[in-house]
Tab-separated table of C-alpha atoms in Angstrom:
chain	number	residue	atom	x	y	z
A	1	MET	CA	18.875	50.880	-33.742
A	2	SER	CA	16.290	51.741	-31.078
A	3	ASP	CA	18.560	50.656	-28.194
A	4	MET	CA	21.490	52.701	-29.512
A	5	SER	CA	22.226	56.391	-29.369
A	6	LYS	CA	20.854	58.390	-32.257
A	7	VAL	CA	23.016	60.132	-34.828
A	8	PHE	CA	21.894	63.550	-35.984
A	9	SER	CA	23.109	66.768	-37.559
A	10	ALA	CA	21.962	70.278	-36.654
A	11	HIS	CA	23.141	73.382	-38.476
A	12	ALA	CA	22.093	76.917	-39.356
A	13	VAL	CA	21.521	77.309	-43.102
A	14	SER	CA	20.127	79.835	-45.536
A	15	VAL	CA	16.919	79.020	-47.391
A	16	ASP	CA	19.034	78.076	-50.422
A	17	GLY	CA	21.190	75.750	-48.345
A	18	TYR	CA	24.406	77.676	-47.686
A	19	ILE	CA	26.317	77.626	-44.393
A	20	SER	CA	28.709	80.413	-45.364
A	21	GLY	CA	28.485	83.188	-47.913
A	22	ARG	CA	30.643	84.954	-50.429
A	23	THR	CA	33.906	86.502	-49.311
A	24	PRO	CA	34.889	89.963	-50.636
A	25	ASP	CA	37.429	88.485	-53.053
A	26	GLY	CA	35.345	85.423	-53.888
A	27	VAL	CA	37.867	83.024	-52.351
A	28	ASP	CA	36.494	80.266	-50.112
A	29	ASP	CA	39.399	79.184	-47.933
A	30	PHE	CA	40.280	78.256	-44.361
A	31	GLY	CA	40.104	81.142	-41.947
A	32	ARG	CA	37.667	83.177	-44.070
A	33	GLY	CA	34.838	82.662	-41.598
A	34	LEU	CA	31.255	83.094	-42.759
A	35	GLY	CA	31.869	85.602	-45.541
A	36	ASP	CA	28.671	87.631	-45.978
A	37	ALA	CA	26.603	85.040	-44.078
A	38	GLY	CA	27.094	86.284	-40.532
A	39	MET	CA	23.334	86.669	-40.144
A	40	LEU	CA	22.949	82.873	-40.075
A	41	PHE	CA	23.848	82.938	-36.398
A	42	ASP	CA	22.197	86.200	-35.281
A	43	TRP	CA	19.346	84.242	-33.664
A	44	TYR	CA	21.802	82.816	-31.115
A	45	PHE	CA	22.196	86.271	-29.575
A	46	ASP	CA	19.169	88.392	-30.569
A	47	GLY	CA	16.758	87.157	-27.906
A	48	ASP	CA	16.162	87.636	-24.196
A	49	THR	CA	16.209	83.992	-23.035
A	50	PRO	CA	19.621	82.656	-21.937
A	51	SER	CA	20.539	79.167	-23.094
A	52	GLN	CA	20.833	76.711	-20.214
A	53	VAL	CA	23.482	74.728	-22.152
A	54	PHE	CA	25.654	77.339	-23.900
A	55	GLY	CA	26.846	80.261	-21.834
A	56	GLY	CA	26.558	83.584	-23.632
A	57	PHE	CA	23.713	82.536	-25.936
A	58	LYS	CA	20.535	84.621	-25.577
A	59	LEU	CA	17.800	83.406	-27.886
A	60	SER	CA	14.115	84.026	-28.364
A	61	GLU	CA	11.983	81.887	-26.064
A	62	PRO	CA	10.868	79.388	-28.746
A	63	SER	CA	14.426	79.071	-30.088
A	64	ALA	CA	15.891	78.608	-26.613
A	65	ARG	CA	13.361	75.902	-25.795
A	66	PHE	CA	14.123	73.973	-28.985
A	67	PHE	CA	17.889	74.618	-29.024
A	68	ASP	CA	18.522	73.548	-25.438
A	69	VAL	CA	16.663	70.265	-25.841
A	70	VAL	CA	18.754	69.438	-28.911
A	71	ALA	CA	22.056	70.606	-27.385
A	72	ASP	CA	21.448	68.608	-24.214
A	73	ARG	CA	21.150	65.402	-26.259
A	74	VAL	CA	24.773	65.572	-27.454
A	75	GLY	CA	27.165	63.132	-25.803
A	76	ALA	CA	29.845	63.273	-28.510
A	77	THR	CA	30.439	65.108	-31.782
A	78	VAL	CA	31.897	63.974	-35.106
A	79	SER	CA	33.305	66.746	-37.290
A	80	GLY	CA	34.663	66.718	-40.801
A	81	ARG	CA	38.133	68.158	-41.313
A	82	THR	CA	36.967	71.196	-43.294
A	83	THR	CA	34.484	72.207	-40.604
A	84	TYR	CA	37.160	71.650	-37.986
A	85	GLU	CA	39.539	73.976	-39.822
A	86	HIS	CA	36.899	76.638	-40.542
A	87	SER	CA	35.944	76.617	-36.848
A	88	SER	CA	39.535	77.324	-35.749
A	89	HIS	CA	39.713	73.840	-34.164
A	90	TRP	CA	37.116	74.987	-31.603
A	91	GLY	CA	39.982	76.273	-29.505
A	92	GLY	CA	41.124	72.749	-28.726
A	93	GLY	CA	37.698	71.686	-27.463
A	94	GLY	CA	34.513	71.016	-29.372
A	95	PRO	CA	31.267	72.676	-30.512
A	96	GLN	CA	29.418	71.235	-27.510
A	97	PRO	CA	31.325	72.254	-24.360
A	98	THR	CA	30.884	68.996	-22.447
A	99	ALA	CA	31.052	66.504	-25.347
A	100	PRO	CA	34.263	64.969	-26.751
A	101	LEU	CA	35.095	65.715	-30.373
A	102	PHE	CA	36.088	63.156	-33.022
A	103	VAL	CA	37.636	64.673	-36.154
A	104	LEU	CA	37.269	62.687	-39.377
A	105	SER	CA	40.205	63.163	-41.737
A	106	HIS	CA	42.331	61.222	-44.212
A	107	ARG	CA	45.465	63.207	-43.435
A	108	PRO	CA	47.468	64.001	-40.287
A	109	ALA	CA	46.242	66.754	-37.998
A	110	PRO	CA	49.120	67.871	-35.767
A	111	GLU	CA	46.899	70.545	-34.234
A	112	ILE	CA	44.616	67.926	-32.585
A	113	SER	CA	44.451	68.577	-28.841
A	114	GLU	CA	44.319	66.097	-25.974
A	115	LYS	CA	40.560	66.705	-25.758
A	116	GLN	CA	40.060	65.729	-29.405
A	117	THR	CA	40.446	62.436	-31.264
A	118	LEU	CA	41.548	62.070	-34.892
A	119	VAL	CA	39.865	59.250	-36.839
A	120	THR	CA	41.421	58.378	-40.204
A	121	THR	CA	39.639	55.087	-40.952
A	122	GLY	CA	36.277	56.369	-42.149
A	123	ILE	CA	32.888	57.600	-40.989
A	124	GLU	CA	31.792	54.227	-39.625
A	125	ASP	CA	34.711	54.104	-37.191
A	126	ALA	CA	34.283	57.758	-36.246
A	127	ILE	CA	30.625	57.282	-35.348
A	128	ALA	CA	31.322	54.006	-33.528
A	129	ALA	CA	33.956	55.739	-31.395
A	130	ALA	CA	31.635	58.672	-30.747
A	131	ARG	CA	28.805	56.350	-29.736
A	132	ALA	CA	31.080	54.597	-27.255
A	133	ALA	CA	32.038	57.955	-25.753
A	134	ALA	CA	28.471	59.314	-25.749
A	135	GLY	CA	27.091	56.653	-23.435
A	136	ASP	CA	23.312	57.037	-23.273
A	137	LYS	CA	23.363	60.358	-25.138
A	138	ASP	CA	23.381	61.000	-28.879
A	139	VAL	CA	26.030	61.708	-31.492
A	140	ALA	CA	26.014	65.008	-33.396
A	141	ILE	CA	27.635	65.393	-36.828
A	142	MET	CA	29.180	68.738	-37.777
A	143	GLY	CA	29.849	69.580	-41.408
A	144	GLY	CA	28.289	68.763	-44.753
A	145	GLY	CA	31.051	66.381	-45.840
A	146	ALA	CA	30.795	64.252	-42.708
A	147	LEU	CA	26.990	64.299	-42.924
A	148	THR	CA	27.073	63.219	-46.562
A	149	SER	CA	29.397	60.305	-45.734
A	150	ALA	CA	27.162	59.264	-42.842
A	151	LEU	CA	24.029	59.442	-45.006
A	152	ALA	CA	25.739	57.284	-47.632
A	153	ALA	CA	26.577	54.733	-44.925
A	154	ASP	CA	22.970	54.791	-43.618
A	155	LEU	CA	24.112	56.019	-40.205
A	156	VAL	CA	21.981	59.158	-39.792
A	157	ASP	CA	18.714	59.164	-37.865
A	158	GLU	CA	17.767	62.847	-37.865
A	159	VAL	CA	18.584	66.106	-39.650
A	160	ILE	CA	17.845	69.455	-38.013
A	161	LEU	CA	18.034	72.647	-40.063
A	162	HIS	CA	17.914	76.035	-38.371
A	163	GLN	CA	16.731	77.813	-41.512
A	164	VAL	CA	17.368	81.551	-41.647
A	165	PRO	CA	15.143	83.548	-44.049
A	166	VAL	CA	17.808	84.721	-46.469
A	167	LEU	CA	18.932	83.689	-49.963
A	168	LEU	CA	22.723	83.934	-50.118
A	169	GLY	CA	23.090	82.840	-53.737
A	170	GLY	CA	26.626	81.562	-53.229
A	171	GLY	CA	29.201	80.417	-50.724
A	172	ARG	CA	29.644	76.990	-49.158
A	173	SER	CA	26.677	74.622	-49.455
A	174	PHE	CA	25.769	72.504	-46.451
A	175	PHE	CA	24.738	69.403	-48.383
A	176	GLN	CA	27.273	67.899	-50.743
A	177	ALA	CA	26.323	65.445	-53.490
A	178	VAL	CA	24.345	62.744	-51.690
A	179	PRO	CA	25.159	59.428	-53.395
A	180	LYS	CA	21.644	58.036	-53.048
A	181	HIS	CA	18.043	59.087	-52.585
A	182	VAL	CA	17.257	59.937	-48.949
A	183	ASN	CA	13.688	60.414	-47.751
A	184	LEU	CA	13.013	62.683	-44.785
A	185	ARG	CA	9.901	62.975	-42.620
A	186	LEU	CA	9.209	66.327	-40.962
A	187	LEU	CA	8.744	65.869	-37.215
A	188	THR	CA	8.623	69.483	-36.043
A	189	ALA	CA	8.602	72.954	-37.581
A	190	ILE	CA	9.004	75.809	-35.111
A	191	ALA	CA	8.816	79.368	-36.367
A	192	ALA	CA	10.865	81.762	-34.225
A	193	PRO	CA	12.185	85.300	-34.694
A	194	GLY	CA	14.837	85.205	-37.416
A	195	VAL	CA	14.820	81.431	-37.877
A	196	THR	CA	12.627	78.390	-38.472
A	197	HIS	CA	13.677	75.150	-36.782
A	198	LEU	CA	13.012	72.151	-39.059
A	199	HIS	CA	13.431	68.737	-37.438
A	200	TYR	CA	13.431	65.745	-39.793
A	201	GLU	CA	13.890	62.039	-39.315
A	202	VAL	CA	15.516	59.868	-41.963
A	203	VAL	CA	13.031	57.375	-43.348
A	204	ARG	CA	14.382	53.862	-43.785
């Protein structure tokens, strides 16, 4: 594995593990956005240090330093279908502006753009295709379902949680039911205004 690109996931989460909150009517459906969890991404814009990777992001200095290093690693992204839908298809692009997107789904996706690739044959094929596209950079996984499948297939090297100090108490959980025990080793913990960046490696 050492001579291959790494596979990792990075996502903003509440302390109790949610990536979106409750909606006013309690319905969790496509197009409902973050519900009452909009604060999970405030740290992207509440600082005075512009990101060198993502235009428009202004973070605190410690967040910018950590975020840009992680973002610059991404050579390709694998997204689950639910995350793809909830993100409004990333406008036909991807979450990382310069990295191709591979969408994992078991059903047709007529909305897939020319800049995106639909993979219907499983997480192993999606990550293999992303690795080929990433070259000497790494593969990022977006979405709890895709991450869970990749963990089950022993394909994940690192998990990064941008943990925001709030308990949402409901909404959409990031981690789905992991089918086996997974040990993590904490590599870095960076406290920053409004968020703590937790960088883990998967122990094999």
